Amino acid sequence: MKHLILFLLLTIGLDTYARKIEGYVVLKNADTLKCEIVQNFAVISGIDVASFQYGIRVVFDDGKKRNFMPEDIKAFGIYVKNDTLHFVSVTVVSPGMFGGVDEKRVFMRIIQRGHIKVYYFIDLMNGPNGPVRTPVYAVQLRYDDVAYWLEAKRNDTGRYDFKAFFKNFIPEYYAFFDSLPDRARLEEVLDKIRKFNKAMVK
């Protein structure tokens, strides 16, 4: 609910101050519609991925405007220079603070496709001076309905335990990821996933 309220507040005044970016939306029936995606007016320049994560406002060719939450559509994309940024509606599962699991549905930018999909997300992490915008990643098996935060597991020293994560995430192919260094950096993990996806299509 708090994300819905925040999204609605950010759309107030967009018609006057917003920047519109050419793009498309993919409806639940898989129809793809050309439109303009409205960029949050608070962003002076560039593309702020975080402003699209909990909802988007679009303008269709006939002038009609509509808001879409992650539950409403399958995906959308925006055209930036010579590139296209693709965002997918994804349910992400994470360990609950008091046990169990937490689920939330958001739009995330997809940066790798294949047997393991990789998504990019901007989250608010607690810092010494308050919340800090931090890039995080989620992964999803091609045949699964939900994604999982890649940085979900930590070892006894507080470091991210990527090997333990993959042992639970994809046990049938864990041997491929067991060669990761115990102190693997995130860049190494993403490269390992890239190599795994490439190997799976051979």
PDB file of C-alpha atoms in Angstrom:
ATOM      1  CA  MET A   1       0.000   0.000   0.000  1.00  0.00           C
ATOM      2  CA  LYS A   2       2.796   2.446   0.840  1.00  0.00           C
ATOM      3  CA  HIS A   3       4.299   1.909  -2.618  1.00  0.00           C
ATOM      4  CA  LEU A   4       0.916   2.616  -4.242  1.00  0.00           C
ATOM      5  CA  ILE A   5       0.530   5.841  -2.253  1.00  0.00           C
ATOM      6  CA  LEU A   6       4.062   6.927  -3.153  1.00  0.00           C
ATOM      7  CA  PHE A   7       3.448   6.213  -6.828  1.00  0.00           C
ATOM      8  CA  LEU A   8       0.198   8.196  -6.850  1.00  0.00           C
ATOM      9  CA  LEU A   9       1.867  11.139  -5.139  1.00  0.00           C
ATOM     10  CA  LEU A  10       4.657  11.174  -7.699  1.00  0.00           C
ATOM     11  CA  THR A  11       2.172  11.293 -10.579  1.00  0.00           C
ATOM     12  CA  ILE A  12       0.583  14.511  -9.321  1.00  0.00           C
ATOM     13  CA  GLY A  13       1.595  17.334 -11.635  1.00  0.00           C
ATOM     14  CA  LEU A  14       3.252  15.064 -14.170  1.00  0.00           C
ATOM     15  CA  ASP A  15       1.380  16.533 -17.137  1.00  0.00           C
ATOM     16  CA  THR A  16       3.124  19.855 -16.569  1.00  0.00           C
ATOM     17  CA  TYR A  17       6.621  18.833 -15.552  1.00  0.00           C
ATOM     18  CA  ALA A  18       7.117  15.278 -16.798  1.00  0.00           C
ATOM     19  CA  ARG A  19       9.451  14.002 -19.421  1.00  0.00           C
ATOM     20  CA  LYS A  20       7.900  11.467 -21.789  1.00  0.00           C
ATOM     21  CA  ILE A  21       9.987   8.628 -23.215  1.00  0.00           C
ATOM     22  CA  GLU A  22       8.989   6.491 -26.201  1.00  0.00           C
ATOM     23  CA  GLY A  23       8.307   2.891 -25.290  1.00  0.00           C
ATOM     24  CA  TYR A  24       5.764   0.103 -25.121  1.00  0.00           C
ATOM     25  CA  VAL A  25       3.707  -1.944 -22.667  1.00  0.00           C
ATOM     26  CA  VAL A  26       2.972  -5.675 -22.831  1.00  0.00           C
ATOM     27  CA  LEU A  27      -0.517  -6.463 -21.567  1.00  0.00           C
ATOM     28  CA  LYS A  28      -1.458  -9.661 -19.759  1.00  0.00           C
ATOM     29  CA  ASN A  29      -2.877 -11.069 -23.003  1.00  0.00           C
ATOM     30  CA  ALA A  30       0.591 -10.513 -24.572  1.00  0.00           C
ATOM     31  CA  ASP A  31      -0.575  -7.610 -26.770  1.00  0.00           C
ATOM     32  CA  THR A  32       2.179  -5.015 -27.180  1.00  0.00           C
ATOM     33  CA  LEU A  33       1.047  -1.386 -27.365  1.00  0.00           C
ATOM     34  CA  LYS A  34       3.177   1.568 -28.380  1.00  0.00           C
ATOM     35  CA  CYS A  35       3.083   4.458 -25.926  1.00  0.00           C
ATOM     36  CA  GLU A  36       5.079   7.089 -24.088  1.00  0.00           C
ATOM     37  CA  ILE A  37       6.299   6.305 -20.574  1.00  0.00           C
ATOM     38  CA  VAL A  38       6.189   9.253 -18.188  1.00  0.00           C
ATOM     39  CA  GLN A  39       9.439   9.897 -16.300  1.00  0.00           C
ATOM     40  CA  ASN A  40       9.165  11.208 -12.751  1.00  0.00           C
ATOM     41  CA  PHE A  41       9.400  15.018 -12.904  1.00  0.00           C
ATOM     42  CA  ALA A  42      11.918  14.984 -10.016  1.00  0.00           C
ATOM     43  CA  VAL A  43      14.551  13.493 -12.335  1.00  0.00           C
ATOM     44  CA  ILE A  44      16.438  16.310 -14.049  1.00  0.00           C
ATOM     45  CA  SER A  45      18.287  14.231 -16.646  1.00  0.00           C
ATOM     46  CA  GLY A  46      18.997  10.623 -17.500  1.00  0.00           C
ATOM     47  CA  ILE A  47      16.868   7.601 -16.683  1.00  0.00           C
ATOM     48  CA  ASP A  48      16.006   6.838 -13.078  1.00  0.00           C
ATOM     49  CA  VAL A  49      15.207   3.128 -12.938  1.00  0.00           C
ATOM     50  CA  ALA A  50      13.821   3.470  -9.417  1.00  0.00           C
ATOM     51  CA  SER A  51      11.031   5.777 -10.588  1.00  0.00           C
ATOM     52  CA  PHE A  52       9.513   2.927 -12.639  1.00  0.00           C
ATOM     53  CA  GLN A  53       9.736   0.108 -10.104  1.00  0.00           C
ATOM     54  CA  TYR A  54       6.345   0.367  -8.375  1.00  0.00           C
ATOM     55  CA  GLY A  55       4.211   1.781 -11.150  1.00  0.00           C
ATOM     56  CA  ILE A  56       4.243   3.662 -14.451  1.00  0.00           C
ATOM     57  CA  ARG A  57       2.104   6.297 -16.130  1.00  0.00           C
ATOM     58  CA  VAL A  58       1.723   6.012 -19.898  1.00  0.00           C
ATOM     59  CA  VAL A  59       0.277   8.090 -22.714  1.00  0.00           C
ATOM     60  CA  PHE A  60      -1.090   6.139 -25.682  1.00  0.00           C
ATOM     61  CA  ASP A  61      -1.107   7.315 -29.293  1.00  0.00           C
ATOM     62  CA  ASP A  62      -4.748   8.408 -29.007  1.00  0.00           C
ATOM     63  CA  GLY A  63      -3.854  10.703 -26.094  1.00  0.00           C
ATOM     64  CA  LYS A  64      -5.392   8.519 -23.399  1.00  0.00           C
ATOM     65  CA  LYS A  65      -3.393   8.301 -20.165  1.00  0.00           C
ATOM     66  CA  ARG A  66      -3.267   5.385 -17.803  1.00  0.00           C
ATOM     67  CA  ASN A  67      -1.415   4.213 -14.703  1.00  0.00           C
ATOM     68  CA  PHE A  68      -0.154   0.641 -14.498  1.00  0.00           C
ATOM     69  CA  MET A  69       0.969  -1.177 -11.374  1.00  0.00           C
ATOM     70  CA  PRO A  70       3.128  -4.332 -11.604  1.00  0.00           C
ATOM     71  CA  GLU A  71      -0.020  -6.448 -11.133  1.00  0.00           C
ATOM     72  CA  ASP A  72      -1.669  -4.890 -14.195  1.00  0.00           C
ATOM     73  CA  ILE A  73       0.703  -5.760 -17.061  1.00  0.00           C
ATOM     74  CA  LYS A  74       3.427  -8.265 -17.954  1.00  0.00           C
ATOM     75  CA  ALA A  75       6.184  -5.874 -18.984  1.00  0.00           C
ATOM     76  CA  PHE A  76       7.138  -2.548 -20.529  1.00  0.00           C
ATOM     77  CA  GLY A  77      10.140  -1.015 -22.218  1.00  0.00           C
ATOM     78  CA  ILE A  78      11.641   2.376 -22.972  1.00  0.00           C
ATOM     79  CA  TYR A  79      13.849   3.421 -25.874  1.00  0.00           C
ATOM     80  CA  VAL A  80      17.004   5.221 -24.794  1.00  0.00           C
ATOM     81  CA  LYS A  81      19.321   6.377 -27.588  1.00  0.00           C
ATOM     82  CA  ASN A  82      20.327   3.166 -29.387  1.00  0.00           C
ATOM     83  CA  ASP A  83      19.210   0.865 -26.587  1.00  0.00           C
ATOM     84  CA  THR A  84      15.982  -0.529 -25.174  1.00  0.00           C
ATOM     85  CA  LEU A  85      15.525  -0.980 -21.434  1.00  0.00           C
ATOM     86  CA  HIS A  86      13.171  -3.872 -20.721  1.00  0.00           C
ATOM     87  CA  PHE A  87      11.252  -4.065 -17.431  1.00  0.00           C
ATOM     88  CA  VAL A  88       9.305  -7.132 -16.302  1.00  0.00           C
ATOM     89  CA  SER A  89       6.618  -7.526 -13.654  1.00  0.00           C
ATOM     90  CA  VAL A  90       8.180  -9.943 -11.160  1.00  0.00           C
ATOM     91  CA  THR A  91       7.239 -11.396  -7.781  1.00  0.00           C
ATOM     92  CA  VAL A  92      10.332 -11.410  -5.563  1.00  0.00           C
ATOM     93  CA  VAL A  93      10.629 -13.675  -2.530  1.00  0.00           C
ATOM     94  CA  SER A  94      12.931 -12.939   0.399  1.00  0.00           C
ATOM     95  CA  PRO A  95      13.322 -14.251   3.965  1.00  0.00           C
ATOM     96  CA  GLY A  96      10.857 -12.586   6.324  1.00  0.00           C
ATOM     97  CA  MET A  97      12.110 -10.463   9.197  1.00  0.00           C
ATOM     98  CA  PHE A  98      10.186 -12.604  11.712  1.00  0.00           C
ATOM     99  CA  GLY A  99      10.372 -15.920   9.897  1.00  0.00           C
ATOM    100  CA  GLY A 100       8.572 -17.166   6.824  1.00  0.00           C
ATOM    101  CA  VAL A 101       8.951 -15.287   3.561  1.00  0.00           C
ATOM    102  CA  ASP A 102       8.068 -11.859   2.227  1.00  0.00           C
ATOM    103  CA  GLU A 103       6.747 -11.382  -1.295  1.00  0.00           C
ATOM    104  CA  LYS A 104       6.404  -8.212  -3.305  1.00  0.00           C
ATOM    105  CA  ARG A 105       5.574  -7.592  -6.948  1.00  0.00           C
ATOM    106  CA  VAL A 106       7.609  -4.916  -8.701  1.00  0.00           C
ATOM    107  CA  PHE A 107       8.895  -3.886 -12.102  1.00  0.00           C
ATOM    108  CA  MET A 108      12.551  -4.834 -12.526  1.00  0.00           C
ATOM    109  CA  ARG A 109      14.906  -4.248 -15.397  1.00  0.00           C
ATOM    110  CA  ILE A 110      15.994  -7.522 -16.960  1.00  0.00           C
ATOM    111  CA  ILE A 111      19.724  -7.580 -17.737  1.00  0.00           C
ATOM    112  CA  GLN A 112      20.276 -11.275 -18.510  1.00  0.00           C
ATOM    113  CA  ARG A 113      18.027 -13.816 -20.194  1.00  0.00           C
ATOM    114  CA  GLY A 114      18.416 -17.570 -20.365  1.00  0.00           C
ATOM    115  CA  HIS A 115      18.018 -20.512 -17.994  1.00  0.00           C
ATOM    116  CA  ILE A 116      18.678 -18.026 -15.193  1.00  0.00           C
ATOM    117  CA  LYS A 117      17.189 -14.562 -15.633  1.00  0.00           C
ATOM    118  CA  VAL A 118      18.898 -11.686 -13.857  1.00  0.00           C
ATOM    119  CA  TYR A 119      17.084  -8.512 -12.813  1.00  0.00           C
ATOM    120  CA  TYR A 120      18.392  -5.137 -11.657  1.00  0.00           C
ATOM    121  CA  PHE A 121      16.668  -3.160  -8.915  1.00  0.00           C
ATOM    122  CA  ILE A 122      17.347  -0.051  -6.825  1.00  0.00           C
ATOM    123  CA  ASP A 123      16.556  -0.650  -3.165  1.00  0.00           C
ATOM    124  CA  LEU A 124      16.758   1.536  -0.071  1.00  0.00           C
ATOM    125  CA  MET A 125      19.317   0.128   2.370  1.00  0.00           C
ATOM    126  CA  ASN A 126      19.943   1.379   5.886  1.00  0.00           C
ATOM    127  CA  GLY A 127      23.107   3.494   6.061  1.00  0.00           C
ATOM    128  CA  PRO A 128      24.829   5.430   8.854  1.00  0.00           C
ATOM    129  CA  ASN A 129      23.063   8.616   7.748  1.00  0.00           C
ATOM    130  CA  GLY A 130      19.744   7.108   6.742  1.00  0.00           C
ATOM    131  CA  PRO A 131      18.452   5.107   3.752  1.00  0.00           C
ATOM    132  CA  VAL A 132      20.842   4.768   0.797  1.00  0.00           C
ATOM    133  CA  ARG A 133      19.803   3.938  -2.777  1.00  0.00           C
ATOM    134  CA  THR A 134      21.620   0.669  -3.493  1.00  0.00           C
ATOM    135  CA  PRO A 135      21.692  -1.493  -6.659  1.00  0.00           C
ATOM    136  CA  VAL A 136      20.634  -5.080  -5.927  1.00  0.00           C
ATOM    137  CA  TYR A 137      19.976  -8.083  -8.140  1.00  0.00           C
ATOM    138  CA  ALA A 138      17.372 -10.828  -8.292  1.00  0.00           C
ATOM    139  CA  VAL A 139      17.516 -14.125 -10.168  1.00  0.00           C
ATOM    140  CA  GLN A 140      14.762 -16.329 -11.527  1.00  0.00           C
ATOM    141  CA  LEU A 141      14.834 -19.777 -13.087  1.00  0.00           C
ATOM    142  CA  ARG A 142      13.247 -19.875 -16.516  1.00  0.00           C
ATOM    143  CA  TYR A 143      10.531 -22.287 -15.363  1.00  0.00           C
ATOM    144  CA  ASP A 144       9.816 -20.643 -11.987  1.00  0.00           C
ATOM    145  CA  ASP A 145       7.115 -18.097 -11.167  1.00  0.00           C
ATOM    146  CA  VAL A 146       9.114 -16.099  -8.629  1.00  0.00           C
ATOM    147  CA  ALA A 147      12.534 -14.483  -8.339  1.00  0.00           C
ATOM    148  CA  TYR A 148      14.930 -14.404  -5.401  1.00  0.00           C
ATOM    149  CA  TRP A 149      17.325 -11.729  -4.196  1.00  0.00           C
ATOM    150  CA  LEU A 150      20.831 -12.778  -5.189  1.00  0.00           C
ATOM    151  CA  GLU A 151      22.292 -11.201  -2.044  1.00  0.00           C
ATOM    152  CA  ALA A 152      19.865 -13.043   0.260  1.00  0.00           C
ATOM    153  CA  LYS A 153      22.333 -15.305   2.082  1.00  0.00           C
ATOM    154  CA  ARG A 154      25.212 -14.302   4.349  1.00  0.00           C
ATOM    155  CA  ASN A 155      27.800 -16.433   6.113  1.00  0.00           C
ATOM    156  CA  ASP A 156      28.913 -16.241   9.749  1.00  0.00           C
ATOM    157  CA  THR A 157      31.230 -13.310   9.006  1.00  0.00           C
ATOM    158  CA  GLY A 158      28.436 -11.277   7.405  1.00  0.00           C
ATOM    159  CA  ARG A 159      29.693 -11.646   3.830  1.00  0.00           C
ATOM    160  CA  TYR A 160      27.358 -12.629   1.018  1.00  0.00           C
ATOM    161  CA  ASP A 161      27.468 -16.424   0.665  1.00  0.00           C
ATOM    162  CA  PHE A 162      26.804 -16.883  -3.037  1.00  0.00           C
ATOM    163  CA  LYS A 163      27.813 -20.560  -3.047  1.00  0.00           C
ATOM    164  CA  ALA A 164      25.240 -21.369  -0.369  1.00  0.00           C
ATOM    165  CA  PHE A 165      22.655 -19.374  -2.310  1.00  0.00           C
ATOM    166  CA  PHE A 166      23.146 -21.391  -5.515  1.00  0.00           C
ATOM    167  CA  LYS A 167      23.130 -24.676  -3.598  1.00  0.00           C
ATOM    168  CA  ASN A 168      19.525 -23.930  -2.629  1.00  0.00           C
ATOM    169  CA  PHE A 169      18.548 -22.021  -5.761  1.00  0.00           C
ATOM    170  CA  ILE A 170      19.635 -24.521  -8.407  1.00  0.00           C
ATOM    171  CA  PRO A 171      20.838 -27.742  -6.709  1.00  0.00           C
ATOM    172  CA  GLU A 172      20.836 -29.799  -9.916  1.00  0.00           C
ATOM    173  CA  TYR A 173      23.548 -27.542 -11.378  1.00  0.00           C
ATOM    174  CA  TYR A 174      25.279 -26.537  -8.172  1.00  0.00           C
ATOM    175  CA  ALA A 175      28.580 -28.100  -9.319  1.00  0.00           C
ATOM    176  CA  PHE A 176      28.866 -25.331 -11.927  1.00  0.00           C
ATOM    177  CA  PHE A 177      28.753 -22.643  -9.238  1.00  0.00           C
ATOM    178  CA  ASP A 178      30.791 -24.513  -6.636  1.00  0.00           C
ATOM    179  CA  SER A 179      33.952 -23.233  -8.350  1.00  0.00           C
ATOM    180  CA  LEU A 180      33.130 -19.666  -7.293  1.00  0.00           C
ATOM    181  CA  PRO A 181      35.690 -18.236  -4.850  1.00  0.00           C
ATOM    182  CA  ASP A 182      34.538 -18.187  -1.224  1.00  0.00           C
ATOM    183  CA  ARG A 183      34.834 -14.405  -1.349  1.00  0.00           C
ATOM    184  CA  ALA A 184      33.412 -13.975  -4.819  1.00  0.00           C
ATOM    185  CA  ARG A 185      32.560 -10.426  -5.826  1.00  0.00           C
ATOM    186  CA  LEU A 186      29.152  -9.677  -7.294  1.00  0.00           C
ATOM    187  CA  GLU A 187      30.715  -9.027 -10.714  1.00  0.00           C
ATOM    188  CA  GLU A 188      32.223 -12.528 -10.669  1.00  0.00           C
ATOM    189  CA  VAL A 189      28.855 -14.051  -9.810  1.00  0.00           C
ATOM    190  CA  LEU A 190      27.059 -12.229 -12.627  1.00  0.00           C
ATOM    191  CA  ASP A 191      29.775 -13.344 -15.058  1.00  0.00           C
ATOM    192  CA  LYS A 192      29.386 -16.934 -13.828  1.00  0.00           C
ATOM    193  CA  ILE A 193      25.647 -16.786 -14.503  1.00  0.00           C
ATOM    194  CA  ARG A 194      26.364 -15.413 -17.975  1.00  0.00           C
ATOM    195  CA  LYS A 195      28.676 -18.351 -18.708  1.00  0.00           C
ATOM    196  CA  PHE A 196      26.131 -20.804 -17.319  1.00  0.00           C
ATOM    197  CA  ASN A 197      23.370 -19.445 -19.570  1.00  0.00           C
ATOM    198  CA  LYS A 198      25.688 -19.660 -22.556  1.00  0.00           C
ATOM    199  CA  ALA A 199      26.572 -23.274 -21.721  1.00  0.00           C
ATOM    200  CA  MET A 200      22.885 -24.213 -21.407  1.00  0.00           C
ATOM    201  CA  VAL A 201      22.113 -23.291 -25.024  1.00  0.00           C
ATOM    202  CA  LYS A 202      24.870 -25.453 -26.502  1.00  0.00           C
TER     203      LYS A 202
END
